[in-house]
Coordinates of C-alpha atoms in Angstrom, one line a residue:
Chain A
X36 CA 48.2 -50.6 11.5
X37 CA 50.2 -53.0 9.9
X38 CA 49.6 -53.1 5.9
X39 CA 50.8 -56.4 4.5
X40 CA 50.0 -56.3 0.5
X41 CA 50.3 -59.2 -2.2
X42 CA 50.9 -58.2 -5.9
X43 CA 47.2 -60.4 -7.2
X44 CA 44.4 -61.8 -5.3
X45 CA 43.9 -64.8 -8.1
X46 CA 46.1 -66.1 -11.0
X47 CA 46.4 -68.4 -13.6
X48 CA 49.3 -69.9 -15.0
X49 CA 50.0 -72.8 -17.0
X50 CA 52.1 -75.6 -16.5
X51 CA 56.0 -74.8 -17.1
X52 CA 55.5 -70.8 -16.8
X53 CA 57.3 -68.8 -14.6
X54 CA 55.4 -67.4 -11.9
X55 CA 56.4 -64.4 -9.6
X56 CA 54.7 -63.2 -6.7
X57 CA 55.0 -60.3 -4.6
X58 CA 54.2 -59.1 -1.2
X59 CA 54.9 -55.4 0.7
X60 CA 54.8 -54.9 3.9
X61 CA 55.3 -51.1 4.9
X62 CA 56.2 -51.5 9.2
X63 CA 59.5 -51.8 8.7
X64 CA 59.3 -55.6 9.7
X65 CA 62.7 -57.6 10.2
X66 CA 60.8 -61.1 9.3
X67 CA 58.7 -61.8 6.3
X68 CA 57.4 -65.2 5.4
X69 CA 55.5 -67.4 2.9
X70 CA 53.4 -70.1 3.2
X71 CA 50.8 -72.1 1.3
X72 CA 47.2 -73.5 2.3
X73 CA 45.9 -76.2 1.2
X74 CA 42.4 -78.0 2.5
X75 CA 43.5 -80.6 4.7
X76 CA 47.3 -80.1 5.6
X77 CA 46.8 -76.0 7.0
X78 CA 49.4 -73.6 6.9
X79 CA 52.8 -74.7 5.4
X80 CA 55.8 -72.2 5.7
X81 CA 57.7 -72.4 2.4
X82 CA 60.5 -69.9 3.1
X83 CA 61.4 -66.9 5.6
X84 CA 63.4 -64.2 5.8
X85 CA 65.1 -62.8 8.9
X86 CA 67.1 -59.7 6.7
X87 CA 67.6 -58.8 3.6
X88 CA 69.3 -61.1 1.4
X89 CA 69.0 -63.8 4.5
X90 CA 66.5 -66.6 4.4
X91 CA 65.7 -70.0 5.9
X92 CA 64.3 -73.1 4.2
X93 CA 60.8 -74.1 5.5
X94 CA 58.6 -77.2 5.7
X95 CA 58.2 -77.1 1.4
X96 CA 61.0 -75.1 -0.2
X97 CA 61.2 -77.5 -3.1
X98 CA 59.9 -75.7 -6.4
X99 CA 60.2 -72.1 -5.0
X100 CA 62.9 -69.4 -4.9
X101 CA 62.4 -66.1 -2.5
X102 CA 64.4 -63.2 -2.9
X103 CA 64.4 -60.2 -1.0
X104 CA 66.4 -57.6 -1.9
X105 CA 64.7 -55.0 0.2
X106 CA 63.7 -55.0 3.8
X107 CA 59.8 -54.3 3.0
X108 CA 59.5 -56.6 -0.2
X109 CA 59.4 -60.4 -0.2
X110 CA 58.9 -62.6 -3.9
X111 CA 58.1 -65.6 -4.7
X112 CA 59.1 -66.8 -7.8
X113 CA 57.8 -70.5 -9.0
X114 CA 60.7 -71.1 -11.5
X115 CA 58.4 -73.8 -13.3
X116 CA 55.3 -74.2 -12.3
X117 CA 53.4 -77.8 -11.9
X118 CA 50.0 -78.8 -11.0
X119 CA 50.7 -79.4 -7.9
X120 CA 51.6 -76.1 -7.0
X121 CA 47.9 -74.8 -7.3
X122 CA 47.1 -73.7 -3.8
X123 CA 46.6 -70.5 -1.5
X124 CA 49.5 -68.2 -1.4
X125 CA 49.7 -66.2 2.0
X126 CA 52.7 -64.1 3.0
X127 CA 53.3 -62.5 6.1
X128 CA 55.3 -60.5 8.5
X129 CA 56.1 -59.8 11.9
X130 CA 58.8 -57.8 14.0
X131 CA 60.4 -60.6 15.7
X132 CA 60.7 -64.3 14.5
X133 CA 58.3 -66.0 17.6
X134 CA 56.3 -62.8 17.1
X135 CA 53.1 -61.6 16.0
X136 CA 52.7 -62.4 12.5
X137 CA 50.4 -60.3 10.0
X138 CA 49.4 -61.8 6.6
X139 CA 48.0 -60.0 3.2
X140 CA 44.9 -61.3 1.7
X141 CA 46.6 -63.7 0.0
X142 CA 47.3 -65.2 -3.6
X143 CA 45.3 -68.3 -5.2
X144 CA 47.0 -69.7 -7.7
X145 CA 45.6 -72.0 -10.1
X146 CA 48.2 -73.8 -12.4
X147 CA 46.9 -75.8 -15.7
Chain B
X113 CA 52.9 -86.6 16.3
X114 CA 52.5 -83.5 14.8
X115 CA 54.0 -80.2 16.4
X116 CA 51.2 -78.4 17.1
X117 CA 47.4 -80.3 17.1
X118 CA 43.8 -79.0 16.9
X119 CA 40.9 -81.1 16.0
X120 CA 39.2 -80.1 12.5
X121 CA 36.2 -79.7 13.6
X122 CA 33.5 -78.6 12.5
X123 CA 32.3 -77.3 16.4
X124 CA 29.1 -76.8 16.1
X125 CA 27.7 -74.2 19.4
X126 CA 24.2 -72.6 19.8
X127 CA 24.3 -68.7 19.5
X128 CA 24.9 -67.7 23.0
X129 CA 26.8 -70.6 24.2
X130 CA 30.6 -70.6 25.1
X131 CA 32.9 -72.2 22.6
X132 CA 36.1 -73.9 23.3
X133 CA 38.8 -74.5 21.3
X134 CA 42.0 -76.7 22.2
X135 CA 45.0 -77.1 20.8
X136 CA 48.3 -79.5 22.0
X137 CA 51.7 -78.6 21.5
X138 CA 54.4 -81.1 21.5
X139 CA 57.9 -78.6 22.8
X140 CA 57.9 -78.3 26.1
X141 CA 60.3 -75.5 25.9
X142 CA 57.9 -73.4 23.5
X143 CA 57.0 -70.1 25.0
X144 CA 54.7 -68.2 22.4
X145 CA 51.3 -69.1 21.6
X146 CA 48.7 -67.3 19.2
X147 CA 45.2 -67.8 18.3
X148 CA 44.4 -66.7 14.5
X149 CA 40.8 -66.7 13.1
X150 CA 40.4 -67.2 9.5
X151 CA 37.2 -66.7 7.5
X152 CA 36.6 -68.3 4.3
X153 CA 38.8 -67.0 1.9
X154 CA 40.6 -64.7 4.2
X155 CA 43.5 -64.7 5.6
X156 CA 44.5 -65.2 9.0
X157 CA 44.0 -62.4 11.9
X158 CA 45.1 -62.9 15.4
X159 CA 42.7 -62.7 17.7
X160 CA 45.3 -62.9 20.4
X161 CA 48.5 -64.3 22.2
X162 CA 49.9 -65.8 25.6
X163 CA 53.0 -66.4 27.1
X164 CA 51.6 -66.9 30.4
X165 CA 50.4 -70.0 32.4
X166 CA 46.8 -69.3 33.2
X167 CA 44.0 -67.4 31.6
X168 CA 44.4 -64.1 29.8
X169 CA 40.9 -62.3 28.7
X170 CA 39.8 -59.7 25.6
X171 CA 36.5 -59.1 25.6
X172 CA 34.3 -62.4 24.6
X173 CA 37.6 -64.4 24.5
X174 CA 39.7 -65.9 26.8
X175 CA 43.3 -67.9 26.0
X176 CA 44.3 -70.3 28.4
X177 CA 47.4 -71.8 28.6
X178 CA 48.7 -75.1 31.0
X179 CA 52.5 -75.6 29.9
X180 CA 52.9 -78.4 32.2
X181 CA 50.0 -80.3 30.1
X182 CA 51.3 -79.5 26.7
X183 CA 47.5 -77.3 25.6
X184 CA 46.5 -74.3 24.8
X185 CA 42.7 -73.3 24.4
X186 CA 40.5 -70.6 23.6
X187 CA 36.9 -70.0 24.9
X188 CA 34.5 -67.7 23.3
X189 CA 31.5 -66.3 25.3
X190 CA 28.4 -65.8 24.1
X191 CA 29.0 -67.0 20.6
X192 CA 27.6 -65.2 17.6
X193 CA 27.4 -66.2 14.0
X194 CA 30.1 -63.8 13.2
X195 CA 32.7 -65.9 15.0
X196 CA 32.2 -68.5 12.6
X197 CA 35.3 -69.3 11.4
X198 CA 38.6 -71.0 11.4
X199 CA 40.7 -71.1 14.7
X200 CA 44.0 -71.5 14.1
X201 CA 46.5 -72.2 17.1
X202 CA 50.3 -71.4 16.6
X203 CA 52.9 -72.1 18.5
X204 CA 56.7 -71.5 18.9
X205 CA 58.6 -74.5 18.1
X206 CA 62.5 -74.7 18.8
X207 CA 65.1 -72.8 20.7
X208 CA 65.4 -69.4 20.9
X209 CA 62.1 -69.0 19.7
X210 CA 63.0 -69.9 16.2
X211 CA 59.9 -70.8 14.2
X212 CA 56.0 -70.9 14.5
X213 CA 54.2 -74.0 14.0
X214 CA 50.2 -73.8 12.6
X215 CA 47.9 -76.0 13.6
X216 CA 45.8 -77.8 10.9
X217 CA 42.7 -74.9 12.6
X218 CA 39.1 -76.4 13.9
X219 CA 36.2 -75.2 12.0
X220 CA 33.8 -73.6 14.4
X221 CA 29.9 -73.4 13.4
X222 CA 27.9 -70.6 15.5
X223 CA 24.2 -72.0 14.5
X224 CA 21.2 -69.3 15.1

């Protein structure tokens, strides 16, 4: 089975911090994503990556940085965090880009 | 219009009845469609995928797909209150299968 694992289930930050988040996936997967949820407006893909060290801007990018310097580990680093940013963190990969994709439980993030 | 549309629901179905969920897709040339249930404060699991025109079964659910009408749906037989949930449809947008598109999910209601 595929294990896809994020670094916290719920954090608090205030406005301005820094904020990293991590996830893991261990099947070897060539794609890894992230994307936020917000009541309302669904999933929104922030960035993905295809390889290590390659990415792609999403729907939001704005705010975020992603790097991936390994093939099984994706971050996401808030390099200021705002208010707005308090949502539902989920990151996810699959094997192919139109593939199957497999998410981890997921961050919520509350920003003060 | 948006990409890929489901209604938000809530569906509210008798235990025992069939459910259907539908879903619109605005690429004509998409070629990869998923159905993803989400419980509160999970995260998404695929329940299962179609490439397929026509009807493709697992168990109490059946995909069905109509590329020439643009939809996608999903029926559930003999709905429990386990399956209540959110249904999200995703869809391949783009050449070369480059991204999936979310719906917004319907919120189905299995009442006892």
């Amino acid at each position: 089975d595929v294990k896809v694992t994020q670094s916290s289930r719920y954090l608090v930050k205030r406005t301005g911090e820094k904020v990293f988040l991590e996830c893991v996936q261990d099947m070897d997967h060539e794609n890894m994503f992230w994307y936020r949820q917000d009541p309302g407006l669904g999933l929104r893909l922030i960035y993905f990556s295809y390889d290590v060290k390659m990415k792609e801007k999403g729907d939001i990018p704005e705010g975020y940085s992603v790097p991936r310097e390994k093939k099984e580990r994706f971050s996401l680093i808030l390099e200021s965090a705002s208010t707005n940013q308090t949502s539902m963190y989920l990151c996810a990969s699959s094997l192919r880009v139109a593939d199957t994709q497999y998410f981890g439980p997921g961050t919520r993030l509350t920003v003060l | 219009q948006k990409e890929v549309e489901q209604n938000s629901g809530p569906l509210s179905v008798p235990e025992g009845a069939i459910a259907s969920l539908n879903c619109t897709y605005s690429d004509r040339g998409s070629q990869s469609f998923f159905w993803y249930r989400q419980y509160s404060g999970k995260s998404p699991e695929l329940i299962m995928f179609i490439y397929s025109n026509g009807d493709k079964e697992d168990g109490r659910f059946t995909a069905q797909l109509n590329k020439a009408s643009q939809y996608v749906s999903l029926l559930i037989r003999d709905s429990q209150p386990s399956d209540s949930a959110t249904y999200l449809c995703a869809v391949n947008i783009g050449s070369s299968a480059s991204k999936i598109i979310f719906g917004s999910g319907t919120r189905l209601s299995i009442r006892p």
